Coordinates of C-alpha atoms in Angstrom, one line a residue:
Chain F
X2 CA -13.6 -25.4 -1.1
X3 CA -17.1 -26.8 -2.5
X4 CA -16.7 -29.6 -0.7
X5 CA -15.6 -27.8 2.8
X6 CA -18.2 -25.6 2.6
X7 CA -20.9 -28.8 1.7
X8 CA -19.6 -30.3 4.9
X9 CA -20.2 -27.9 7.3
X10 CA -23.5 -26.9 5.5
X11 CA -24.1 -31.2 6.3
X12 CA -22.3 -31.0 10.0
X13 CA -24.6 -28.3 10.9
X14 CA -28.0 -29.9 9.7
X15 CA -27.3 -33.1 11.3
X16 CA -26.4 -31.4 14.6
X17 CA -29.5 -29.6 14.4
X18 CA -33.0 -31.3 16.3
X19 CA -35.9 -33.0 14.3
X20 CA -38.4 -30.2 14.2
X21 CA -35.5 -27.6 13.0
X22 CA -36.9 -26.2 9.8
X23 CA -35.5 -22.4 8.9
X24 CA -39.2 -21.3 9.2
X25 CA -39.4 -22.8 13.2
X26 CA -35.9 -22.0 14.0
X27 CA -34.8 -18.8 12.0
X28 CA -31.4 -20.3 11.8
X29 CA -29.1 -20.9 9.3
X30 CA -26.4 -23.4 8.1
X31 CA -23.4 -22.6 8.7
X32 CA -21.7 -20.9 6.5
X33 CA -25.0 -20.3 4.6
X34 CA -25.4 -17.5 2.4
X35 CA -27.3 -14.6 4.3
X36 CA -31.3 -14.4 3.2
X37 CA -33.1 -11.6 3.4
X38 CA -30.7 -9.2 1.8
X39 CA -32.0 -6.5 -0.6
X40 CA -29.5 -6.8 -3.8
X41 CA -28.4 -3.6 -5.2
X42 CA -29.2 -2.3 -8.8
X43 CA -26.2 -3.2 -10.1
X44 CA -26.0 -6.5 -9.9
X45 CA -27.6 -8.7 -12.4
X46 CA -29.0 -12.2 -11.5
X47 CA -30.1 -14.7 -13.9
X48 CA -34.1 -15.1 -14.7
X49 CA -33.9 -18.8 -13.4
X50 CA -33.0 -17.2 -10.0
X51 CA -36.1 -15.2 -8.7
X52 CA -36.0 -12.9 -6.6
X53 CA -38.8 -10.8 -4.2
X54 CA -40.3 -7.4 -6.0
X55 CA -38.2 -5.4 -4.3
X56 CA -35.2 -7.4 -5.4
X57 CA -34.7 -9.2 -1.4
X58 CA -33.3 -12.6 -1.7
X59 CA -35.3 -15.2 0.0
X60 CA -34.9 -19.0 0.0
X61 CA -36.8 -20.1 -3.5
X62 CA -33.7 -17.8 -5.4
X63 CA -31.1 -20.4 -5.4
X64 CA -33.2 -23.8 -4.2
X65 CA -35.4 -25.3 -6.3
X66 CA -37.4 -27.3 -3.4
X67 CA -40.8 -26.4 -3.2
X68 CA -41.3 -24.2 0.7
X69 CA -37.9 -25.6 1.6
X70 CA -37.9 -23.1 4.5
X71 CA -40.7 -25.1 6.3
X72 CA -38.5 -29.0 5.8
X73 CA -36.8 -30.0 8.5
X74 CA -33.2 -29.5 7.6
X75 CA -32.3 -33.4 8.0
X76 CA -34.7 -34.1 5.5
X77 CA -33.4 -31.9 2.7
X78 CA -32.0 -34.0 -0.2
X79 CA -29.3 -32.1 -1.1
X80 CA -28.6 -34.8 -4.1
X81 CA -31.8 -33.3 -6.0
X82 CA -30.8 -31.3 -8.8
X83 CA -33.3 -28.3 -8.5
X84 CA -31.9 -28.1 -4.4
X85 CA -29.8 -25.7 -5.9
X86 CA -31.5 -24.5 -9.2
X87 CA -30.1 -25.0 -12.1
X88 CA -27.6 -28.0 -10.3
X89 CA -26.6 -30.2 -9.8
X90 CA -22.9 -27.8 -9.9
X91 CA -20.0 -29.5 -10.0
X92 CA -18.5 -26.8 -8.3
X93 CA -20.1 -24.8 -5.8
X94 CA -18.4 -21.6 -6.5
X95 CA -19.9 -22.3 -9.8
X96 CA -23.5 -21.4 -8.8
X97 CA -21.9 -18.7 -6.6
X98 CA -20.7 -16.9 -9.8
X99 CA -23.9 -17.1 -11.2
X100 CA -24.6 -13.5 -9.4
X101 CA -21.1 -13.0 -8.3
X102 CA -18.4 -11.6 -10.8
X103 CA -15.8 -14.1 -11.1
X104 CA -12.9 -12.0 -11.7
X105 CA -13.9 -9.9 -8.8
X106 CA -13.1 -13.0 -6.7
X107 CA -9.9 -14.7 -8.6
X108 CA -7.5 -15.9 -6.3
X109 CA -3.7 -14.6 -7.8
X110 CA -0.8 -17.4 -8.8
X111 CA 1.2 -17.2 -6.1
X112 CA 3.5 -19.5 -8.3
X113 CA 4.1 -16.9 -10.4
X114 CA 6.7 -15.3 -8.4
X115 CA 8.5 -12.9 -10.9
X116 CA 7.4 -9.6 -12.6
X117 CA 7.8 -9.2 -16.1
X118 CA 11.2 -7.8 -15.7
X119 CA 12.5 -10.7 -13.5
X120 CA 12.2 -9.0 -10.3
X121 CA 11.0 -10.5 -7.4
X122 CA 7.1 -9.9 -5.8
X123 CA 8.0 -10.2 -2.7
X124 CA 4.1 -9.9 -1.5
X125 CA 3.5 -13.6 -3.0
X126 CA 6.7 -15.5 -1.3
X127 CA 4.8 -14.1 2.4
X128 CA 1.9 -16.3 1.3
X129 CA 3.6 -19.1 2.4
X130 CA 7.1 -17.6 4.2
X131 CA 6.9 -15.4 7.0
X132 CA 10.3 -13.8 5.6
X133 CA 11.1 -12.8 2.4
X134 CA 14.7 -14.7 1.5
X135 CA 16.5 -11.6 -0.5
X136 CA 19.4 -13.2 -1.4
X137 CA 18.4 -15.8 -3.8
X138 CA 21.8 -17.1 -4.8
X139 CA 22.3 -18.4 -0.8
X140 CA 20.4 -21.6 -0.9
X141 CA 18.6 -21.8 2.8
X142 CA 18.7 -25.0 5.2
X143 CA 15.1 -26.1 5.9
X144 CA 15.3 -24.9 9.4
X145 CA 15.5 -21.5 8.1
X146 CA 12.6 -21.8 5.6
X147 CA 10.5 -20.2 7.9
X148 CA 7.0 -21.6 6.7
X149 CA 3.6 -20.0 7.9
X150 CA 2.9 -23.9 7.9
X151 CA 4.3 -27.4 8.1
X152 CA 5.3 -27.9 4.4
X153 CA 2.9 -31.0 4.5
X154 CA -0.4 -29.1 5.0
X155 CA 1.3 -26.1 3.4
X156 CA 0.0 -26.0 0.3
X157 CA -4.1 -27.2 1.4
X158 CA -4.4 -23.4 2.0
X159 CA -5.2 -22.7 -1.0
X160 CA -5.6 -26.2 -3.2
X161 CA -7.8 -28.9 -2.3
X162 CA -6.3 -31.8 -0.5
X163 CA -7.2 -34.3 -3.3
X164 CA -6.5 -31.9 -6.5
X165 CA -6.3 -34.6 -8.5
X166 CA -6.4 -38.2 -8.7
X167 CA -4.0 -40.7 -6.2
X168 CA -3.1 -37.7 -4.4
X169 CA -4.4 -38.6 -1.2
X170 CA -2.8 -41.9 -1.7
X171 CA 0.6 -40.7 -1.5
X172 CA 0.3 -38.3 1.1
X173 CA -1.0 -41.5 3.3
X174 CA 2.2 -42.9 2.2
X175 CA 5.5 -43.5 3.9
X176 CA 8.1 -45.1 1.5
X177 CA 10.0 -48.2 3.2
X178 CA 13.6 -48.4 3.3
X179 CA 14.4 -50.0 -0.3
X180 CA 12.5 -47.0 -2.0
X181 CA 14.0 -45.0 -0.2
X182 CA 17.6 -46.2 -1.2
X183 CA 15.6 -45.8 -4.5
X184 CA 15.1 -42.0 -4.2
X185 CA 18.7 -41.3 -2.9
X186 CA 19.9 -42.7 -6.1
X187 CA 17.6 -40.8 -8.0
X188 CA 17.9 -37.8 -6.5
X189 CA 21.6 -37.7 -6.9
X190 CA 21.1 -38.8 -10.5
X191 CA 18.7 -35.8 -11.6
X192 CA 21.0 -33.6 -9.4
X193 CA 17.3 -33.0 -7.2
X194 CA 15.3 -32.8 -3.9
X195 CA 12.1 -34.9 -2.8
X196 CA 11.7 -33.9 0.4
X197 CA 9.5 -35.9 2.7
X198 CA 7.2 -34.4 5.6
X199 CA 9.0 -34.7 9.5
X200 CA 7.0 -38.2 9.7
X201 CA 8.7 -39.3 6.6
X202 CA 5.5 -39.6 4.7
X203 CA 5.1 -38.2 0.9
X204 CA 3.8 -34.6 0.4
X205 CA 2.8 -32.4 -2.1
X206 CA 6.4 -30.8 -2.1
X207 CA 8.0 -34.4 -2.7
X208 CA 6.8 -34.1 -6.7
X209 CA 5.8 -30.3 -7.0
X210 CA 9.2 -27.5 -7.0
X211 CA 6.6 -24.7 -6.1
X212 CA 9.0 -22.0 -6.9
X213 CA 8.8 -20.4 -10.5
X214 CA 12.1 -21.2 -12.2
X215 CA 14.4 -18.5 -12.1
X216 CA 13.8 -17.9 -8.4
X217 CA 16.4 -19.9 -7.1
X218 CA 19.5 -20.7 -8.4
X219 CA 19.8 -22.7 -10.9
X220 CA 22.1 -25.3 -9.3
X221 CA 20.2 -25.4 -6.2
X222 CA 18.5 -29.0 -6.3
X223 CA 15.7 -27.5 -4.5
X224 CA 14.5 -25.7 -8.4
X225 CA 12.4 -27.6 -10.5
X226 CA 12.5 -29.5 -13.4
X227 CA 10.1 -28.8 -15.5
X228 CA 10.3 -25.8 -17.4
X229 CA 8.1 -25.8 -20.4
X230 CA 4.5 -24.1 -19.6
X231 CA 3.4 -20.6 -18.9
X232 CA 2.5 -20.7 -15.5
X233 CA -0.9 -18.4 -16.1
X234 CA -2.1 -21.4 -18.2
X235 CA -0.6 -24.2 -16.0
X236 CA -1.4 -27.8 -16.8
X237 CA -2.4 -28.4 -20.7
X238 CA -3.7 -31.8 -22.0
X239 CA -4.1 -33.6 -25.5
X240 CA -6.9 -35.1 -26.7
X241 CA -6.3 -39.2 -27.0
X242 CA -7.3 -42.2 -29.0
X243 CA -7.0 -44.4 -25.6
X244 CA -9.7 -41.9 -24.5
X245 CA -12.2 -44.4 -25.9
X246 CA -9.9 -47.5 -24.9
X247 CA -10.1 -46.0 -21.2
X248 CA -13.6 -45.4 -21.4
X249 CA -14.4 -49.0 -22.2
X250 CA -12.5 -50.3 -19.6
X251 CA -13.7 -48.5 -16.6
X252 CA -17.7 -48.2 -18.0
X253 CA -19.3 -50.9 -15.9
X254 CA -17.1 -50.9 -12.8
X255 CA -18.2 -46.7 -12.8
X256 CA -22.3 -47.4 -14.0
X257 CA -22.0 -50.2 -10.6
X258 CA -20.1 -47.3 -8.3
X259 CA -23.2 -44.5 -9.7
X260 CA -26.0 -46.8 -8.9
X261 CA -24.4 -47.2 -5.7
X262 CA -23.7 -43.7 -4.8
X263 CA -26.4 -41.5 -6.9
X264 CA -23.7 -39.7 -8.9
X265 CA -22.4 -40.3 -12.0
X266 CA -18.3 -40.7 -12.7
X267 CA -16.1 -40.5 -15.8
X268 CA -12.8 -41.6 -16.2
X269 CA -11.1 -41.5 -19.4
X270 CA -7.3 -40.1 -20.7
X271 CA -5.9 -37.3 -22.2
X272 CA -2.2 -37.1 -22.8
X273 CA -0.5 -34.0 -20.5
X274 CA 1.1 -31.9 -23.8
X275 CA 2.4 -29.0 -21.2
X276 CA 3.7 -29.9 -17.1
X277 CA 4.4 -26.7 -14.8
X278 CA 6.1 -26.8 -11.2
X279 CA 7.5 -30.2 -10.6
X280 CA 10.3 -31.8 -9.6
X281 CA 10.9 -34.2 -12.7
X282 CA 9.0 -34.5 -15.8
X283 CA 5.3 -36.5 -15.3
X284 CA 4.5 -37.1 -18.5
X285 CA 7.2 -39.1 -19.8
X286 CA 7.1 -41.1 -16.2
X287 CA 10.3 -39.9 -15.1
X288 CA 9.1 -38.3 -11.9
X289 CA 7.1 -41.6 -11.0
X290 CA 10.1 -43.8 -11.1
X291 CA 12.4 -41.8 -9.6
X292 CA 10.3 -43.5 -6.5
X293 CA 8.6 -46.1 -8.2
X294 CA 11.0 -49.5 -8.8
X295 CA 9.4 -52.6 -10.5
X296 CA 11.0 -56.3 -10.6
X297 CA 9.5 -57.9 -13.5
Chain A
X29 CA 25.5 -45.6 35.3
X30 CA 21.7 -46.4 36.2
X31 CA 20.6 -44.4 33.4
X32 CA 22.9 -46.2 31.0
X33 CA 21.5 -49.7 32.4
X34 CA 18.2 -48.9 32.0
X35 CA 19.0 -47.7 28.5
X36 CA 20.8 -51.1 27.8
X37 CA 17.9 -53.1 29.4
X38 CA 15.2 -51.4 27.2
X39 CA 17.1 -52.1 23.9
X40 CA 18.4 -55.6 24.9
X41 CA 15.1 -56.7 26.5
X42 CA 12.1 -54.6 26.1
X43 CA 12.4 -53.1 22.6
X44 CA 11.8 -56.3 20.7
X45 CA 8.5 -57.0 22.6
X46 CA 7.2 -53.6 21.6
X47 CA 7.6 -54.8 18.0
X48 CA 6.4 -57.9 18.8
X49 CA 3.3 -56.6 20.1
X50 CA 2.9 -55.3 16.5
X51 CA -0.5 -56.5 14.4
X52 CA 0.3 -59.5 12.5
X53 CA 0.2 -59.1 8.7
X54 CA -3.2 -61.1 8.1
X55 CA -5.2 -58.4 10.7
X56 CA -3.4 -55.2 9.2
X57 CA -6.0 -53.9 6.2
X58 CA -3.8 -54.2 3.5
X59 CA -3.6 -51.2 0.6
X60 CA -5.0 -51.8 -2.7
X61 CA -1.8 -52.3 -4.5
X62 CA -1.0 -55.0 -2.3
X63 CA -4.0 -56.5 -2.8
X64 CA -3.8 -56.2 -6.3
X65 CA -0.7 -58.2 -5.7
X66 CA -2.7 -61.4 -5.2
X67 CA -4.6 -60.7 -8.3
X68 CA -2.8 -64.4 -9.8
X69 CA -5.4 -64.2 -12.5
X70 CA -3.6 -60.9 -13.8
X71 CA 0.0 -59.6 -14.4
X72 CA 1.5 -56.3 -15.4
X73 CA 5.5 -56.7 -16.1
X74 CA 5.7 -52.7 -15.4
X75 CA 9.3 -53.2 -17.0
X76 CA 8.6 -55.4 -19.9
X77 CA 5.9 -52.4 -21.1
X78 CA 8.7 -49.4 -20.6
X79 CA 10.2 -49.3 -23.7
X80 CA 6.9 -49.8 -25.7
X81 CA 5.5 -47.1 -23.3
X82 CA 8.4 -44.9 -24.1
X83 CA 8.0 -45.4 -27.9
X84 CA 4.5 -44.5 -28.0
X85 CA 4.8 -41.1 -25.7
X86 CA 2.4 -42.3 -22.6
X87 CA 4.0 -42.7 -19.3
X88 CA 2.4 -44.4 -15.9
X89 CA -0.5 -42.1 -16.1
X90 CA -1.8 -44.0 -18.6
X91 CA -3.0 -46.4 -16.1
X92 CA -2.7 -44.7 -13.1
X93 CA -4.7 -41.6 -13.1
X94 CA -3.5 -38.3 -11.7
X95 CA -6.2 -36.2 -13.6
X96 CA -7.6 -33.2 -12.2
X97 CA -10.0 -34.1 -9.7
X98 CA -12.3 -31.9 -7.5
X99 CA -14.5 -34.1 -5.6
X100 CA -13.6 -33.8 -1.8
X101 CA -15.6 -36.6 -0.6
X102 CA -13.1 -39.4 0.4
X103 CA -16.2 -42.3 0.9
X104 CA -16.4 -41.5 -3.0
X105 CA -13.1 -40.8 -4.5
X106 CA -11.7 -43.8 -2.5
X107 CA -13.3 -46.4 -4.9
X108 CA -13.4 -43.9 -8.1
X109 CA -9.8 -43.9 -7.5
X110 CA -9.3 -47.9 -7.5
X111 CA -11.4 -48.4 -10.2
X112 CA -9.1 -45.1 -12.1
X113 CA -5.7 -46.9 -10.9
X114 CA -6.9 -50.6 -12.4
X115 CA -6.7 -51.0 -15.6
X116 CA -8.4 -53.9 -16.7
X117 CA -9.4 -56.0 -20.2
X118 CA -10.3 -53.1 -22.6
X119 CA -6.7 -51.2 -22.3
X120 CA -4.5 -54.9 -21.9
X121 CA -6.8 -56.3 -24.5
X122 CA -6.2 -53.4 -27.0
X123 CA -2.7 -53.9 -27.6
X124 CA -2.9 -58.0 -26.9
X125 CA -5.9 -59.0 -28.7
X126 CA -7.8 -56.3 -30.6
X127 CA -4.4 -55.1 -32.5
X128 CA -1.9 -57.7 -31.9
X129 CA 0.5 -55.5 -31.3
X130 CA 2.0 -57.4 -28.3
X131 CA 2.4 -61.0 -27.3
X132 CA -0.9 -62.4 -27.4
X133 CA -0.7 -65.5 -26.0
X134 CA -3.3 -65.8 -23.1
X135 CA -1.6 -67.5 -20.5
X136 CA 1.1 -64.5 -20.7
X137 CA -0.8 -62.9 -18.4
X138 CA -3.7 -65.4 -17.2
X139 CA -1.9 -67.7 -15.6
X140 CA -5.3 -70.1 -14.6
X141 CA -7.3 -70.1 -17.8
X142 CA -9.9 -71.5 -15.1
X143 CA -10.9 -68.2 -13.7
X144 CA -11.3 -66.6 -17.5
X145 CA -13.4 -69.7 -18.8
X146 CA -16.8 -69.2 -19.6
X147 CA -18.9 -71.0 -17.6
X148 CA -20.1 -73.6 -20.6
X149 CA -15.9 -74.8 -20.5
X150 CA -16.1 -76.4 -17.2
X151 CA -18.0 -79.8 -17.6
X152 CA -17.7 -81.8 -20.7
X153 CA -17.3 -78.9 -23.0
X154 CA -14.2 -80.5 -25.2
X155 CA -17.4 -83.1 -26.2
X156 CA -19.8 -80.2 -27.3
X157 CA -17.4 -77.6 -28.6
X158 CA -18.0 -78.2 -32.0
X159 CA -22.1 -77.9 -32.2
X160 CA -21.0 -74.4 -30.1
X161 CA -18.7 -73.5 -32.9
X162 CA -20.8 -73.8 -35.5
X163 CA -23.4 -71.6 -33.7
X164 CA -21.0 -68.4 -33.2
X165 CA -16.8 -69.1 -34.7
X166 CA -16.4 -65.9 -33.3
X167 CA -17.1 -66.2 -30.4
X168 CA -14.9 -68.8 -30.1
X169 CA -11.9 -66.5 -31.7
X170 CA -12.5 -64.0 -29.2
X171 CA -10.0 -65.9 -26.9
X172 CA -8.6 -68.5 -28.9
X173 CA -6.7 -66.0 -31.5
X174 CA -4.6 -68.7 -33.1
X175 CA -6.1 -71.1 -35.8
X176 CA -3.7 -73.6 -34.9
X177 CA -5.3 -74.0 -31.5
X178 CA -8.1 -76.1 -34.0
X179 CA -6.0 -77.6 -36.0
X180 CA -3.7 -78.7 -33.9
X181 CA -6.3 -81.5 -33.0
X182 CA -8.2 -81.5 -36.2
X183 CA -5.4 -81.8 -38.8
X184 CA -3.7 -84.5 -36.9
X185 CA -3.3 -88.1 -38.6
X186 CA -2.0 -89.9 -35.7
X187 CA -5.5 -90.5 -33.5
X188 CA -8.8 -91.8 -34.7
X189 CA -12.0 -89.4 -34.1
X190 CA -10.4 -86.4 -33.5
X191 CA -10.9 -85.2 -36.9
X192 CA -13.8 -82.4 -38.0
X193 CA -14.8 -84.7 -40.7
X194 CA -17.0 -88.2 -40.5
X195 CA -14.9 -91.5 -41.2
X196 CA -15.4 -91.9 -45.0
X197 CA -15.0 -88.6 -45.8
X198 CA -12.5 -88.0 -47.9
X199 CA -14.9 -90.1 -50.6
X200 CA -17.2 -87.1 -50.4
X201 CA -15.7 -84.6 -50.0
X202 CA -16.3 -83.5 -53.8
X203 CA -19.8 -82.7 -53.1
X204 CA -19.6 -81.0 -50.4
X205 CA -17.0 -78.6 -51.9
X206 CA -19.4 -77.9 -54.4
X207 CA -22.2 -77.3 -52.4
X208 CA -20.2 -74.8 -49.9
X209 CA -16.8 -74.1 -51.2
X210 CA -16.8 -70.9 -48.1
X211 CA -17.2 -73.6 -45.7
X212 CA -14.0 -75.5 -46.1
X213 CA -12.0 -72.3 -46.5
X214 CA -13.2 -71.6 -42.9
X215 CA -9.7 -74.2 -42.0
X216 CA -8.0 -75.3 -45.0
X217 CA -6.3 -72.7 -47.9
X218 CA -5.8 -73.5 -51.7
X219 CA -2.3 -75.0 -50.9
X220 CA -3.9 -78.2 -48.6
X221 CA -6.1 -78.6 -51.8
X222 CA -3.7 -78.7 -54.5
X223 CA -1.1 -80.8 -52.6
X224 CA -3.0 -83.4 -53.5
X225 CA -4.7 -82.6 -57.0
X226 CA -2.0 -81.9 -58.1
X227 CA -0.1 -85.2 -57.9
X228 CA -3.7 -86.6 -59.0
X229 CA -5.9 -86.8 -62.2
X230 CA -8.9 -84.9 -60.0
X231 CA -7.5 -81.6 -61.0

């Protein structure tokens, strides 16, 4: 999200002309926040982000650039930390919830499908289907999923499009025919789907069961795994002596990629303890080779 | 019947030139874990590690990254991600060198000890070694694990000049024991000592 809205902030200052400061133009970025705007009473903002006497927001509360207004928009270095103060934010929304209530703007789990007693919320299954499907022990043919979206760009509607490490790597991929004799095998071993998009190319759906278990029937391949994390705290990792062993390994190949790019990179390891939603266990390397063959 | 001819004539006669219009395999660019591939200096049995991998409780993502990752900026995560999916001397070396834990033979896994030489090996260096040794042993030990690899050459009886120690020697060699006891212990033990004294009136 950070990053989309970075993007169009950088598409609209490079389509802008040279002399196209906000104090010559008047305009804004897209998707800028609006300037100008009285803040009411209520809402506290943090010392470090001045605002006018009569609490109006101008440019020098979030940037740190000294009469930023009057630069030329091409010439902003958005890579300084004080451009927005207090940066530089991993996360954009993080600087946004510096005035803004977080709860306030919390996105709910879809994934979390069932109410405490087991019943269905049928509001969350129309995120993503157009129809609720009531009768949960009929499994449904793929035709009849009824998607609001291919299942391939599904799930970028709410997650990032590279959530996490090698992800863009397999959605670029199409497995060849020996994996896929590979998958056939393994999917009838583990009695379980991995579905690939209408191009045949990997997807997030090929490793991640996105329904809750107990949604669907517990036979139905189509169920996941993986069945041993509370969903509200998703993902849980361990802290690891190859942390250090990690560290070591990728330290001068990351310090020449930072003085390349002006930002600094970690890598290091921590062991997943807890897994949620997926079609085979992760963590013990299961759901990689049920692709993933090796000859030596 | 037309339809069925033109049918037969595009899968008899023009489908395979389609394909062969295809970009040859040296112009396609090819993905990193092809190219890794050719990496001859470096191997990585996948299967010989699974059962070691199993035992210890770390699966693929040891190596190959699938951390949380929030950057959306392909130009960057492309090589962030390369450089997170190859693992490299400090992880091998851990379990090869540092612990021992595994097989830790070099040419296991280098198979041209050429392109992990330091750059003194190349020219002469079998001629020099020793005055190098002297300056920094552990340096030296760093790669060559095994104290056999020295003596192997040094212990040998059959070749003249190959030895650590001058001609003569073994006259001498009193003294010098005196002098720095440590500095023998660096390649023989008590037992090379007393296999001789012992049959001897030097005891």
């Amino acid at each position: 999200m950070a990053g989309m809205l970075l993007g169009l902030l950088g598409t609209g200052i490079a389509a802008a002309g040279a002399d196209d400061s906000y104090a010559t133009t008047k305009k804004l970025p897209p998707l800028h926040h609006v300037v100008g705007v009285v803040l009411p009473e209520e809402m506290k903002t943090p010392k470090r982000l001045p605002l006018r006497e009569d609490r109006e927001l101008r440019c020098p509360t979030c940037h740190g650039i000294e009469d930023i207004d009057k630069v030329p928009y091409r010439r902003i270095d958005r890579s300084l930390p004080d451009f927005l103060r207090g940066g530089p934010y991993d996360k954009l929304e993080s600087f946004c919830y510096e005035c803004h209530e977080k709860d306030k703007f919390k996105r709910p789990n879809i994934h979390i499908l069932l109410d405490k007693n087991g019943k269905l919320r049928e509001e969350r299954c129309t995120y993503c289907h157009e129809e609720v499907h009531r009768e949960r022990d009929q499994p449904l043919r793929a035709a009849d999923y009824k998607l609001r979206l291919p299942p391939e760009r599904l799930c970028y509607g709410c997650h990032l499009k590279t959530p996490h490490f090698n992800a863009l790597e397999h959605q670029a991929s199409k497995p060849d025919a020996r994996m896929k004799l590979h998958m056939k095998d393994s999917k009838e071993r583990h009695g379980i789907i991995l579905p690939l998009s209408r191009e045949g190319k990997v997807m997030c759906p090929t490793c991640h069961a996105p329904h809750q278990p107990g949604v669907i029937d517990a036979l139905n391949p189509a169920v996941g795994q993986v069945d041993n994390a509370d969903l509200e705290t998703g993902v849980s990792y361990r802290e690891h002596p190859w942390d250090a062993v990690v560290r070591e390994d990728k330290k001068a190949r990351l310090e020449a990629l930072s003085e390349q790019s002006g930002q600094r990179f970690e890598l290091g390891y921590r062991r997943i303890d807890k897994e949620v939603l997926l079609r085979l266990p992760a963590k013990n390397g299961e759901l990689c080779l049920a692709c993933h063959q090796f000859d030596e | 019947m037309a339809r069925l001819l033109l049918i037969l004539l595009w899968a008899v006669v023009l489908a395979p030139l389609v394909g062969a219009g295809d970009l040859p395999d040296a112009v396609k660019d090819p993905k990193w874990w092809e190219k890794r591939e050719k990496r001859t200096d470096i191997r990585y049995p996948h299967n010989a590690h699974m059962e070691v991998m199993d035992e210890e409780g770390d699966s693929c993502m040891l190596c190959h990254s699938f951390a949380p990752n929030a950057m959306a900026d392909e130009s960057k995560l492309k090589p962030l991600t390369t450089i997170s999916n190859e693992p490299l001397k400090a992880v091998c070396h851990d379990c090869h060198v540092t612990e021992q834990r595994g097989p830790w033979r070099c040419n296991l896994c280098h198979d041209d000890k050429t392109k992990i030489w330091p750059e003194d090996h190349r020219f002469g260096y079998v001629d020099h070694h020793g005055e190098a040794a002297r300056r920094d042993e552990a340096a030296c030990k760093e790669c060559h694990l095994d104290l056999a690899y020295c003596t192997n050459c040094h212990f040998r009886r059959d070749t003249m000049g190959t030895g650590y120690h001058p001609l003569g020697y073994r006259t001498l060699h009193g003294l010098a024991v005196r002098v720095d006891t440590l500095d023998c212990g660096r390649c023989h033990n008590q037992v090379y000592c007393e296999t001789c004294h012992a049959r001897t009136r030097f005891q």
